[in-house]
Short mmCIF file of N, CA and C in Angstrom, two decimals:
data_model
loop_
_atom_site.label_atom_id
_atom_site.label_comp_id
_atom_site.label_asym_id
_atom_site.label_seq_id
_atom_site.Cartn_x
_atom_site.Cartn_y
_atom_site.Cartn_z
N UNK A 1044 64.98 124.66 73.57
CA UNK A 1044 65.84 124.39 73.78
C UNK A 1044 67.16 124.14 73.24
N UNK A 1045 67.97 124.15 73.48
CA UNK A 1045 68.94 123.95 73.11
C UNK A 1045 70.66 123.17 73.73
N UNK A 1046 71.18 122.62 73.30
CA UNK A 1046 71.98 121.68 73.46
C UNK A 1046 74.04 122.16 73.68
N UNK A 1047 74.06 122.01 75.10
CA UNK A 1047 75.66 122.79 75.05
C UNK A 1047 76.76 121.65 74.06
N UNK A 1048 77.54 122.37 74.01
CA UNK A 1048 78.65 121.67 72.84
C UNK A 1048 78.82 120.47 73.47
N UNK A 1049 79.21 120.19 75.04
CA UNK A 1049 79.59 118.82 75.47
C UNK A 1049 78.06 117.91 75.05
N UNK A 1050 77.45 118.28 75.34
CA UNK A 1050 75.96 117.28 75.28
C UNK A 1050 76.35 116.61 73.30
N UNK A 1051 76.71 117.78 72.50
CA UNK A 1051 76.76 117.62 71.31
C UNK A 1051 77.49 116.13 71.04
N UNK A 1052 78.64 116.75 71.77
CA UNK A 1052 79.87 115.55 71.27
C UNK A 1052 79.38 113.97 71.97
N UNK A 1053 78.94 114.09 72.90
CA UNK A 1053 78.49 113.00 73.30
C UNK A 1053 77.28 112.23 72.81
N UNK A 1054 76.39 113.11 72.27
CA UNK A 1054 75.46 111.99 71.13
C UNK A 1054 76.01 111.94 69.95
N UNK A 1055 77.12 112.79 69.31
CA UNK A 1055 77.91 111.98 68.15
C UNK A 1055 78.77 110.87 68.62
N UNK A 1056 79.51 110.75 69.60
CA UNK A 1056 80.17 109.87 70.01
C UNK A 1056 79.14 108.59 69.94
N UNK A 1057 78.37 108.76 70.90
CA UNK A 1057 77.38 107.58 71.15
C UNK A 1057 76.54 107.12 69.64
N UNK A 1058 76.49 108.16 69.19
CA UNK A 1058 75.88 107.41 67.60
C UNK A 1058 76.62 106.82 66.55
N UNK A 1059 77.95 107.42 66.87
CA UNK A 1059 79.54 106.67 65.97
C UNK A 1059 79.78 105.75 66.31
N UNK A 1060 79.66 105.60 67.97
CA UNK A 1060 80.25 103.97 68.72
C UNK A 1060 79.98 102.95 67.46
N UNK A 1061 78.74 102.02 67.43
CA UNK A 1061 78.24 100.98 67.19
C UNK A 1061 79.11 100.78 65.45
N UNK A 1062 79.26 102.08 64.96
CA UNK A 1062 80.15 101.69 63.62
C UNK A 1062 81.50 101.65 64.00
N UNK A 1063 81.93 102.10 64.60
CA UNK A 1063 83.47 102.19 64.85
C UNK A 1063 84.29 101.46 66.07
N UNK A 1064 83.24 101.01 66.34
CA UNK A 1064 84.52 99.74 67.38
C UNK A 1064 84.03 98.63 66.99
N UNK A 1065 84.85 97.55 66.90
CA UNK A 1065 84.97 96.36 66.41
C UNK A 1065 84.39 95.63 67.16
N UNK A 1066 83.46 94.51 66.35
CA UNK A 1066 82.66 93.57 67.14
C UNK A 1066 83.55 92.69 67.59
N UNK A 1067 83.44 92.34 68.79
CA UNK A 1067 84.48 91.25 69.62
C UNK A 1067 84.32 89.75 68.76
N UNK A 1068 85.42 89.31 68.97
CA UNK A 1068 85.42 87.81 68.42
C UNK A 1068 84.85 86.86 69.22
N UNK A 1069 84.32 85.90 68.70
CA UNK A 1069 83.71 84.64 69.65
C UNK A 1069 85.40 84.16 69.92
N UNK A 1070 85.45 83.51 70.95
CA UNK A 1070 86.40 82.69 71.13
C UNK A 1070 85.90 81.30 71.34
N UNK A 1071 87.16 80.76 71.01
CA UNK A 1071 87.06 79.26 70.64
C UNK A 1071 87.69 78.52 71.93
N UNK A 1072 87.33 77.74 72.68
CA UNK A 1072 87.96 77.47 73.55
C UNK A 1072 87.99 76.00 73.54
N UNK A 1073 89.08 75.26 73.58
CA UNK A 1073 89.52 73.89 72.92
C UNK A 1073 89.90 73.53 74.38
N UNK A 1074 88.84 72.29 74.91
CA UNK A 1074 89.05 71.66 75.96
C UNK A 1074 89.47 70.35 75.86
N UNK A 1075 90.74 70.13 76.48
CA UNK A 1075 91.10 68.47 76.74
C UNK A 1075 89.95 67.71 77.05
N UNK A 1076 89.06 67.02 76.27
CA UNK A 1076 88.40 65.94 76.88
C UNK A 1076 88.30 64.65 76.90
N UNK A 1077 88.69 63.98 77.99
CA UNK A 1077 88.15 62.91 77.96
C UNK A 1077 87.23 61.74 77.60
N UNK A 1078 86.82 60.83 76.67
CA UNK A 1078 86.08 59.79 76.70
C UNK A 1078 85.70 59.09 77.94
N UNK A 1079 84.92 60.14 78.79
CA UNK A 1079 84.66 58.77 79.61
C UNK A 1079 83.15 58.40 79.80
N UNK A 1080 83.13 57.46 80.50
CA UNK A 1080 81.73 56.71 80.43
C UNK A 1080 80.35 57.60 80.99
N UNK A 1081 79.23 57.29 80.17
CA UNK A 1081 77.75 58.03 80.64
C UNK A 1081 77.96 58.35 82.09
N UNK A 1082 78.46 57.04 82.98
CA UNK A 1082 78.14 57.13 84.60
C UNK A 1082 78.80 58.49 85.28
N UNK A 1083 80.25 58.52 84.51
CA UNK A 1083 81.01 59.71 85.45
C UNK A 1083 80.48 61.19 84.92
N UNK A 1084 79.98 60.94 83.74
CA UNK A 1084 79.40 62.57 82.94
C UNK A 1084 78.01 62.93 83.71
N UNK A 1085 77.07 61.76 84.36
CA UNK A 1085 76.19 62.13 84.76
C UNK A 1085 76.56 62.28 86.55
N UNK A 1086 77.64 62.05 86.86
CA UNK A 1086 77.76 62.37 88.28
C UNK A 1086 77.99 63.25 88.08
N UNK A 1087 79.22 64.04 87.07
CA UNK A 1087 79.90 65.55 87.01
C UNK A 1087 78.11 66.55 86.96
N UNK A 1088 76.92 66.32 86.66
CA UNK A 1088 75.91 66.77 86.24
C UNK A 1088 75.65 66.69 87.29
N UNK A 1089 75.38 65.87 88.54
CA UNK A 1089 74.76 65.93 89.59
C UNK A 1089 75.57 66.63 90.82
N UNK A 1090 77.03 66.14 90.60
CA UNK A 1090 77.69 67.32 91.15
C UNK A 1090 77.86 68.94 91.02
N UNK A 1091 77.89 68.92 90.02
CA UNK A 1091 77.46 70.78 89.55
C UNK A 1091 75.88 71.27 90.29
N UNK A 1092 74.87 70.56 90.05
CA UNK A 1092 73.67 70.70 90.56
C UNK A 1092 73.85 71.07 91.89
N UNK A 1093 74.10 70.14 92.80
CA UNK A 1093 74.33 70.28 93.92
C UNK A 1093 75.19 70.81 94.50
N UNK A 1094 76.56 71.62 93.77
CA UNK A 1094 76.94 72.78 93.97
C UNK A 1094 76.64 73.73 93.83
N UNK A 1095 75.40 73.98 92.98
CA UNK A 1095 74.87 75.42 93.20
C UNK A 1095 73.93 75.53 93.72
N UNK A 1096 73.24 74.24 94.31
CA UNK A 1096 72.16 74.24 95.37
C UNK A 1096 72.85 74.50 96.50
N UNK A 1097 74.03 74.28 96.92
CA UNK A 1097 74.63 74.53 98.10
C UNK A 1097 74.90 76.00 98.37
N UNK A 1098 75.57 76.96 96.80
CA UNK A 1098 75.57 78.09 97.00
C UNK A 1098 74.39 78.67 97.03
N UNK A 1099 73.42 78.24 96.84
CA UNK A 1099 72.23 79.21 96.96
C UNK A 1099 72.00 79.23 98.62
N UNK A 1100 71.80 77.82 99.42
CA UNK A 1100 71.20 77.99 100.08
C UNK A 1100 72.15 77.79 101.82
N UNK A 1101 73.12 77.39 101.18
CA UNK A 1101 74.82 77.38 101.92
C UNK A 1101 73.93 76.62 103.38
N UNK A 1102 73.16 75.36 102.88
CA UNK A 1102 72.69 74.59 104.65
C UNK A 1102 74.09 73.70 104.46
N UNK A 1103 74.06 73.47 105.78
CA UNK A 1103 75.30 72.37 105.81
C UNK A 1103 74.85 70.82 105.25
N UNK A 1104 73.66 70.80 105.17
CA UNK A 1104 73.60 69.45 104.54
C UNK A 1104 73.52 68.84 103.08
N UNK A 1105 73.48 70.18 102.57
CA UNK A 1105 73.29 70.31 101.00
C UNK A 1105 75.23 70.10 100.91
N UNK A 1106 75.71 70.93 101.81
CA UNK A 1106 77.43 70.40 101.86
C UNK A 1106 77.77 68.80 102.22
N UNK A 1107 77.10 68.64 102.61
CA UNK A 1107 77.36 67.20 103.22
C UNK A 1107 77.41 66.32 101.91
N UNK A 1108 76.16 66.59 101.73
CA UNK A 1108 75.72 66.23 100.21
C UNK A 1108 76.78 66.19 98.92
N UNK A 1109 77.20 67.39 98.76
CA UNK A 1109 78.18 68.14 97.68
C UNK A 1109 79.58 67.67 97.97
N UNK A 1110 79.35 67.26 99.43
CA UNK A 1110 81.08 66.42 99.67
C UNK A 1110 81.04 64.84 99.02
N UNK A 1111 79.94 64.31 99.59
CA UNK A 1111 79.61 63.12 99.23
C UNK A 1111 79.79 62.80 98.03
N UNK A 1112 79.16 63.37 96.92
CA UNK A 1112 78.88 63.51 95.38
C UNK A 1112 80.46 63.69 95.07
N UNK A 1113 81.25 64.54 95.19
CA UNK A 1113 82.48 65.01 95.28
C UNK A 1113 83.63 63.99 95.27
N UNK A 1114 83.60 63.14 96.40
CA UNK A 1114 84.21 62.21 96.46
C UNK A 1114 84.03 61.13 95.73
N UNK A 1115 82.85 60.53 95.53
CA UNK A 1115 81.92 59.63 94.32
C UNK A 1115 82.69 59.85 93.35
N UNK A 1116 82.72 61.21 93.00
CA UNK A 1116 82.91 61.16 91.35
C UNK A 1116 84.62 61.34 91.45
N UNK A 1117 85.41 61.51 92.47
CA UNK A 1117 87.05 61.86 92.28
C UNK A 1117 87.29 59.92 92.20
N UNK A 1118 86.62 59.12 93.28
CA UNK A 1118 86.67 57.66 93.15
C UNK A 1118 86.86 57.02 91.68
N UNK A 1119 85.40 57.25 91.25
CA UNK A 1119 85.09 56.98 89.62
C UNK A 1119 85.79 57.61 88.68
N UNK A 1120 86.56 58.75 89.06
CA UNK A 1120 87.48 59.37 88.17
C UNK A 1120 88.51 58.04 87.98
N UNK A 1121 89.22 58.32 88.83
CA UNK A 1121 90.72 57.79 89.54
C UNK A 1121 90.74 56.01 89.08
N UNK A 1122 88.83 55.61 89.66
CA UNK A 1122 89.01 54.13 89.07
C UNK A 1122 88.76 53.46 87.44
N UNK A 1123 88.50 54.69 86.93
CA UNK A 1123 88.34 54.55 85.29
C UNK A 1123 89.77 54.91 84.09
N UNK A 1124 90.48 56.29 85.17
CA UNK A 1124 91.66 56.54 84.46
C UNK A 1124 92.59 55.17 85.39
N UNK A 1125 92.40 54.11 85.83
CA UNK A 1125 93.30 53.40 86.41
C UNK A 1125 93.20 52.10 85.40
N UNK A 1126 91.67 51.74 85.01
CA UNK A 1126 91.57 50.91 84.38
C UNK A 1126 91.88 51.16 82.76
N UNK A 1127 91.96 52.21 82.40
CA UNK A 1127 92.64 53.08 80.90
C UNK A 1127 93.76 52.56 81.08
N UNK A 1128 94.78 52.99 82.07
CA UNK A 1128 96.21 52.51 81.99
C UNK A 1128 96.14 51.47 82.11
N UNK A 1129 95.67 50.71 82.79
CA UNK A 1129 96.31 48.89 83.23
C UNK A 1129 95.89 48.39 81.46
N UNK A 1130 94.99 48.63 80.79
CA UNK A 1130 94.41 48.49 79.87
C UNK A 1130 95.54 48.94 78.54
N UNK A 1131 95.81 49.99 78.70
CA UNK A 1131 96.93 50.39 77.66
C UNK A 1131 98.07 49.95 78.06
N UNK A 1132 98.47 49.26 79.07
CA UNK A 1132 99.77 48.41 79.64
C UNK A 1132 100.09 47.31 78.98
N UNK A 1133 98.35 46.52 79.22
CA UNK A 1133 98.35 45.43 78.90
C UNK A 1133 98.81 45.07 77.39
N UNK A 1134 98.53 46.15 76.37
CA UNK A 1134 98.84 46.42 75.08
C UNK A 1134 100.34 46.30 74.81
N UNK A 1135 101.32 46.68 75.50
CA UNK A 1135 102.64 47.39 75.43
C UNK A 1135 103.10 46.00 75.12
N UNK A 1136 104.30 46.03 74.20
CA UNK A 1136 105.12 44.71 74.29
C UNK A 1136 106.47 45.26 74.55
N UNK A 1137 107.41 44.23 74.50
CA UNK A 1137 109.16 45.28 74.64
C UNK A 1137 109.55 44.55 73.06
N UNK A 1138 109.12 44.41 72.43
CA UNK A 1138 109.69 43.80 70.81
C UNK A 1138 110.39 45.06 70.25
N UNK A 1139 110.84 44.18 69.54
CA UNK A 1139 111.85 45.47 68.34
C UNK A 1139 110.90 46.05 67.52
N UNK A 1140 109.79 45.24 67.04
CA UNK A 1140 108.45 45.54 65.79
C UNK A 1140 107.49 46.57 66.29
N UNK A 1141 107.09 46.18 67.51
CA UNK A 1141 106.66 47.52 68.34
C UNK A 1141 107.55 48.73 68.82
N UNK A 1142 108.70 48.74 68.35
CA UNK A 1142 109.93 49.72 68.58
C UNK A 1142 109.74 50.05 69.91
N UNK A 1143 109.70 48.95 70.76
CA UNK A 1143 110.19 48.83 72.42
C UNK A 1143 108.91 49.63 73.11
N UNK A 1144 107.71 49.67 73.13
CA UNK A 1144 106.75 50.12 73.53
C UNK A 1144 106.69 50.42 75.01
N UNK A 1145 106.77 49.11 75.69
CA UNK A 1145 106.50 48.91 76.77
C UNK A 1145 107.90 49.88 77.62
N UNK A 1146 109.06 49.70 77.04
CA UNK A 1146 109.98 50.26 77.86
C UNK A 1146 110.17 51.47 77.56
N UNK A 1147 109.68 51.84 76.47
CA UNK A 1147 109.58 53.57 76.47
C UNK A 1147 108.40 54.32 77.23
N UNK A 1148 107.49 53.48 77.97
CA UNK A 1148 106.11 53.52 78.31
C UNK A 1148 106.51 53.70 80.05
N UNK A 1149 106.90 52.54 80.14
CA UNK A 1149 107.92 52.52 81.68
C UNK A 1149 108.84 53.83 82.13
N UNK A 1150 109.88 54.32 81.05
CA UNK A 1150 110.63 55.24 80.98
C UNK A 1150 110.00 56.23 81.15
N UNK A 1151 109.22 56.87 80.43
CA UNK A 1151 108.73 58.43 80.89
C UNK A 1151 107.39 58.43 81.77
N UNK A 1152 107.21 57.06 82.12
CA UNK A 1152 106.64 57.13 83.53
C UNK A 1152 106.68 58.29 84.79
N UNK A 1153 106.01 59.19 85.06
CA UNK A 1153 106.22 59.88 86.42
C UNK A 1153 105.67 59.01 87.74
N UNK A 1154 104.80 58.35 87.63
CA UNK A 1154 104.09 57.80 88.55
C UNK A 1154 104.73 56.61 89.03
N UNK A 1155 105.87 56.48 88.74
CA UNK A 1155 107.24 55.47 89.07
C UNK A 1155 108.04 56.04 90.63
N UNK A 1156 108.20 57.20 90.18
CA UNK A 1156 109.07 57.52 91.16
C UNK A 1156 108.33 58.04 92.66
N UNK A 1157 106.80 58.42 92.34
CA UNK A 1157 105.87 58.72 93.59
C UNK A 1157 105.17 57.37 93.84
N UNK A 1158 105.40 56.33 93.56
CA UNK A 1158 104.58 55.28 93.92
C UNK A 1158 105.15 55.32 95.52
N UNK A 1159 104.14 54.42 96.28
CA UNK A 1159 104.61 54.08 97.41
C UNK A 1159 105.26 52.81 97.99
N UNK A 1160 105.00 52.15 96.77
CA UNK A 1160 106.01 50.71 96.76
C UNK A 1160 107.03 50.88 96.71
N UNK A 1161 107.75 51.21 95.73
CA UNK A 1161 108.83 51.58 95.08
C UNK A 1161 109.57 52.56 96.78
N UNK A 1162 108.70 53.65 97.40
CA UNK A 1162 109.38 54.14 98.22
C UNK A 1162 109.40 53.15 99.62
N UNK A 1163 109.02 51.89 99.49
CA UNK A 1163 109.04 51.25 100.58
C UNK A 1163 109.69 50.39 100.03
N UNK A 1164 110.05 49.78 99.28
CA UNK A 1164 111.36 49.17 99.13
C UNK A 1164 112.46 50.03 99.30
N UNK A 1165 112.63 50.99 98.30
CA UNK A 1165 113.82 51.82 98.80
C UNK A 1165 114.55 51.63 100.12
N UNK A 1166 113.47 52.27 101.21
CA UNK A 1166 113.40 52.46 102.54
C UNK A 1166 113.92 50.91 102.77
N UNK A 1167 112.75 49.75 102.90
CA UNK A 1167 113.68 48.92 103.36
C UNK A 1167 114.85 47.95 103.12
N UNK A 1168 115.36 48.56 101.71
CA UNK A 1168 116.85 48.28 101.24
C UNK A 1168 117.51 48.64 101.81
N UNK A 1169 117.88 50.16 102.70
CA UNK A 1169 118.54 51.07 103.31
C UNK A 1169 118.43 52.78 103.50
#
């Protein structure tokens, strides 16, 4: 049995491929990770399990459980970040020796513009 020239070239390419092709580099993905409490991390795991279960079954009950876990997780994260922000702001001062950290934090805060309290004040004043 003789091989055609095209078959021979394919065999040559196939045998040389592993040596000539560069190995793929491992990607190192750096994730910005906040230090969340264990309760939030456990809730994330639970939510992921519920999500995969819902993807497998597509039952409405599973979707309801997923939605409930998602809402609870969102509330937990919001509460945690709020308490962290309050803790950070409570340690700031407006003194010269701390380089006026309170004023700088207030000035750079993006949340002040979107806060509904300021909108209400602005609306009531005119």
